[in-house]
Amino acid sequence: MLSSRLIPSKSLLALAMLVGMAAHAVASEAEAPDTAELYEYLFPEAKGRAARPMAPSEAAYATPEAPRGLSGFSSQNRRTGWTPEQANAMKEAFKRKPPAALPPPAALPVPAESGLFDPQEQLGDEPYAALIQKYAKEQDVSPTLISQIIHQESRSNPDAVSPKGAQGLMQLMPALSGKFNIDPFDPESNIKVGTRYFAEMLKKYGQVDLALAAYNAGPGAVDKYDGIPPYNETQNYVSTILAGVAKLEASNQ
């Protein structure tokens, strides 16, 4: 018979079990920050989300969550952590990829010589026809094009202001109005400067569609995409004005 001195007492066994459980908890907590950080990265909407407080009537009938018991297998009790390599791989796998850049659309088939002033071209009784004719001739551009730009930009409203701050009949930006020291709400000044600016774009690009795109989106956007930018607003702007010009030209024949 073994001596009772060799058999550990119940209190000693209990102490050993407590020490083991404490060590397991410390190890688990040491791994928690990595797992929590990865979870917050993958599910940012859950970060800092507080649980909805229970109403007193709900709390009275709520079933308390049973504590998780320890398994007899240590592998089931151990929280699996993430190595830096695993965490980075998971982050890369769930990282949002940037949208693929759209190829620049091909320029519309507009003759290079179109858009220039034609002495036979008359606007009739359209709003501001005399001013448009005057400055279109001065800048050697089509008065019909200028008329359609005005219609598309402001619907011939000299007091129009866009959400981006463009002003007047041809929707001049304040910087352009300031460059020529004009009142953008004065119809003649607005048409004079707007027609000059469009003529500069037509001379720069040599095509009406590209000049219109530059007038709407800026020459930087046309240069960036080497053509009409892939913006719905700009593409609609160009096609609408060209369709309006074609319709007017057809009706005058």
C-alpha atoms as one frame of an Amber mdcrd trajectory, in Angstrom:
protein
   0.000   0.000   0.000   1.328   3.409  -0.937   1.993   5.785   1.826  -0.601
   8.519   2.246   2.261  11.024   2.117   2.794  10.268  -1.614  -0.833  10.959
  -2.525  -1.447  14.691  -3.070  -4.152  16.193  -0.977  -7.417  17.524  -2.508
  -6.453  21.096  -1.763  -3.148  20.661  -3.597  -4.911  19.189  -6.638  -7.379
  22.076  -6.670  -4.526  24.571  -6.508  -2.788  22.894  -9.437  -5.953  23.012
 -11.508  -6.430  26.702 -10.765  -2.864  27.489 -11.805  -3.340  25.591 -15.062
  -6.584  27.381 -15.882  -5.004  30.776 -15.119  -2.082  30.005 -17.437  -4.517
  28.978 -20.178  -6.466  32.237 -19.784  -3.290  34.337 -19.963  -2.194  32.544
 -23.137  -5.602  33.041 -24.695  -5.672  36.740 -23.833  -2.188  37.168 -25.312
  -3.514  35.983 -28.653  -6.725  38.045 -28.495  -5.376  41.407 -29.766  -4.184
  39.911 -33.084  -7.498  38.174 -33.670  -9.510  41.237 -32.660  -7.427  43.503
 -34.879  -7.929  41.220 -37.877 -11.668  40.978 -37.203 -11.986  44.765 -37.050
 -10.078  45.070 -40.342 -12.296  42.560 -42.136 -15.542  43.823 -40.594 -15.050
  47.571 -39.914 -18.782  48.118 -39.551 -18.720  45.956 -36.400 -15.988  48.022
 -34.721 -17.193  49.789 -31.640 -20.734  48.490 -32.066 -22.391  48.371 -28.690
 -24.926  45.735 -27.794 -28.515  46.953 -27.552 -29.492  47.285 -23.903 -32.317
  44.982 -22.820 -35.565  46.370 -21.593 -36.518  45.259 -18.055 -39.327  43.104
 -19.496 -36.835  41.368 -21.811 -34.242  40.851 -19.103 -36.764  39.028 -16.918
 -37.217  36.317 -19.532 -33.726  36.270 -21.043 -31.855  32.988 -20.832 -28.331
  33.517 -19.539 -25.607  32.236 -21.862 -24.060  29.065 -20.499 -20.357  29.359
 -19.798 -18.181  27.403 -22.166 -16.839  24.343 -20.446 -13.298  23.121 -20.747
 -12.742  20.113 -22.984 -10.634  17.176 -21.990  -8.561  17.816 -25.079  -6.172
  20.725 -24.744  -6.297  21.390 -28.520 -10.002  22.252 -28.203  -9.406  24.626
 -25.320  -6.608  26.569 -27.030  -7.567  29.696 -29.008  -5.919  29.617 -32.405
  -3.958  32.823 -33.069  -2.812  34.363 -36.362   0.787  34.692 -37.469   1.713
  38.014 -39.106   1.937  36.239 -42.473  -1.544  34.747 -42.073  -3.048  38.056
 -40.983  -1.496  39.903 -43.947  -2.681  37.203 -46.342  -6.236  37.504 -45.014
  -6.133  41.303 -45.284  -4.909  41.126 -48.875  -7.594  38.567 -49.764 -10.391
  40.812 -48.467  -8.927  44.151 -49.603 -11.181  46.013 -52.011  -9.666  46.117
 -55.460  -9.828  49.466 -57.318 -12.162  49.463 -60.321 -10.490  48.850 -63.645
  -9.925  52.022 -65.630 -12.249  52.398 -68.574 -10.554  52.842 -71.951 -11.105
  56.315 -73.433 -13.971  56.321 -75.908 -13.120  56.963 -79.511 -13.655  60.496
 -80.777 -16.913  61.026 -82.618 -16.534  61.207 -86.415 -16.669  64.979 -86.815
 -14.747  66.591 -89.700 -11.746  68.566 -88.501 -12.767  71.661 -90.479 -16.269
  71.841 -88.979 -16.973  74.343 -86.263 -15.516  77.256 -88.208 -17.422  80.395
 -89.082 -19.567  80.289 -92.218 -20.890  83.625 -93.539 -23.971  81.821 -94.878
 -24.857  80.519 -91.443 -27.675  82.514 -89.856 -29.386  81.984 -86.487 -32.712
  83.617 -87.267 -34.715  84.730 -84.232 -32.850  82.693 -81.608 -32.079  84.423
 -78.267 -29.004  86.643 -78.391 -28.570  85.841 -82.081 -26.916  89.191 -82.914
 -24.338  88.870 -80.111 -23.617  85.241 -80.969 -23.171  86.092 -84.646 -20.875
  89.012 -83.797 -18.443  87.135 -81.539 -18.591  83.879 -83.500 -17.378  85.799
 -86.550 -14.715  87.541 -84.444 -13.362  84.176 -83.193 -13.965  82.276 -86.490
 -16.281  79.655 -84.987 -19.726  78.420 -85.970 -22.509  80.585 -84.520 -24.761
  77.516 -84.468 -22.288  75.746 -82.186 -22.155  78.714 -79.818 -25.952  78.891
 -79.812 -26.199  75.199 -78.928 -23.571  75.560 -76.185 -25.597  78.384 -74.641
 -28.778  76.330 -74.821 -27.107  73.309 -73.232 -25.263  75.294 -70.572 -27.976
  77.657 -69.311 -31.099  77.306 -71.450 -30.373  80.918 -72.435 -30.756  82.146
 -68.849 -28.195  84.950 -68.220 -28.587  84.588 -64.441 -27.960  80.825 -64.311
 -25.532  79.518 -61.664 -24.487  75.865 -61.550 -23.834  73.859 -58.353 -20.123
  74.090 -59.197 -20.265  77.884 -59.413 -20.322  78.382 -63.199 -22.168  81.555
 -64.136 -24.194  83.140 -66.891 -25.202  82.155 -70.416 -22.105  80.101 -71.240
 -21.497  79.059 -67.611 -18.113  80.682 -67.127 -16.143  79.732 -64.041 -15.221
  82.676 -61.781 -11.513  82.251 -62.571 -12.151  82.727 -66.292 -14.397  85.741
 -65.694 -11.772  87.215 -63.387  -9.044  86.662 -65.979 -10.881  88.974 -68.396
 -12.307  91.200 -65.646 -15.925  90.851 -66.773 -19.337  90.565 -65.181 -20.389
  86.989 -66.073 -24.066  87.919 -65.755 -23.797  90.513 -68.509 -24.921  88.631
 -71.649 -22.556  90.325 -74.094 -19.484  89.939 -71.864 -20.351  86.324 -71.147
 -20.816  85.432 -74.825 -17.636  87.276 -75.793 -15.428  85.440 -73.301 -17.188
  82.074 -73.624 -16.882  82.138 -77.425 -13.214  83.049 -77.149 -12.564  80.195
 -74.741 -14.344  77.678 -76.976 -12.347  78.938 -79.984  -9.143  78.301 -78.014
 -10.244  74.716 -77.302 -11.153  74.185 -80.987  -7.761  75.483 -82.075  -5.986
  73.314 -79.490  -7.683  70.018 -80.397  -8.748  70.601 -84.010 -11.996  68.655
 -83.537 -15.384  69.912 -82.469 -16.158  66.934 -80.217 -12.884  67.252 -78.315
 -13.302  71.034 -78.030 -16.775  70.534 -76.582 -15.465  67.918 -74.137 -12.729
  70.315 -73.035 -15.261  73.127 -72.597 -17.369  70.883 -70.349 -14.803  68.824
 -68.412 -11.673  70.916 -68.868  -8.687  70.376 -71.171  -6.881  68.455 -68.435
  -9.486  65.685 -68.577  -9.276  65.473 -72.384  -5.475  65.279 -72.201  -5.604
  62.657 -69.465  -7.838  60.292 -71.428  -6.488  61.287 -74.848 -10.058  61.822
 -76.008 -13.522  62.422 -74.640 -13.396  61.579 -70.895 -15.499  58.598 -69.742
 -17.879  60.846 -67.831 -21.587  60.399 -68.538 -22.200  64.132 -68.222 -19.481
  65.035 -70.714 -20.400  62.339 -73.223 -24.073  63.367 -73.108 -23.045  67.022
 -73.390 -21.021  66.425 -76.550 -23.568  64.168 -78.241 -26.500  66.477 -77.411
 -24.829  69.579 -78.836 -23.675  67.786 -81.997 -27.180  66.380 -82.507 -28.654
  69.872 -82.072 -26.220  71.332 -84.612 -26.999  68.587 -87.125 -30.726  69.141
 -86.704 -30.438  72.894 -87.271 -28.159  72.460 -90.262 -30.593  69.945 -91.789
 -33.549  72.294 -91.289 -31.699  75.163 -92.980 -30.946  73.213 -96.150
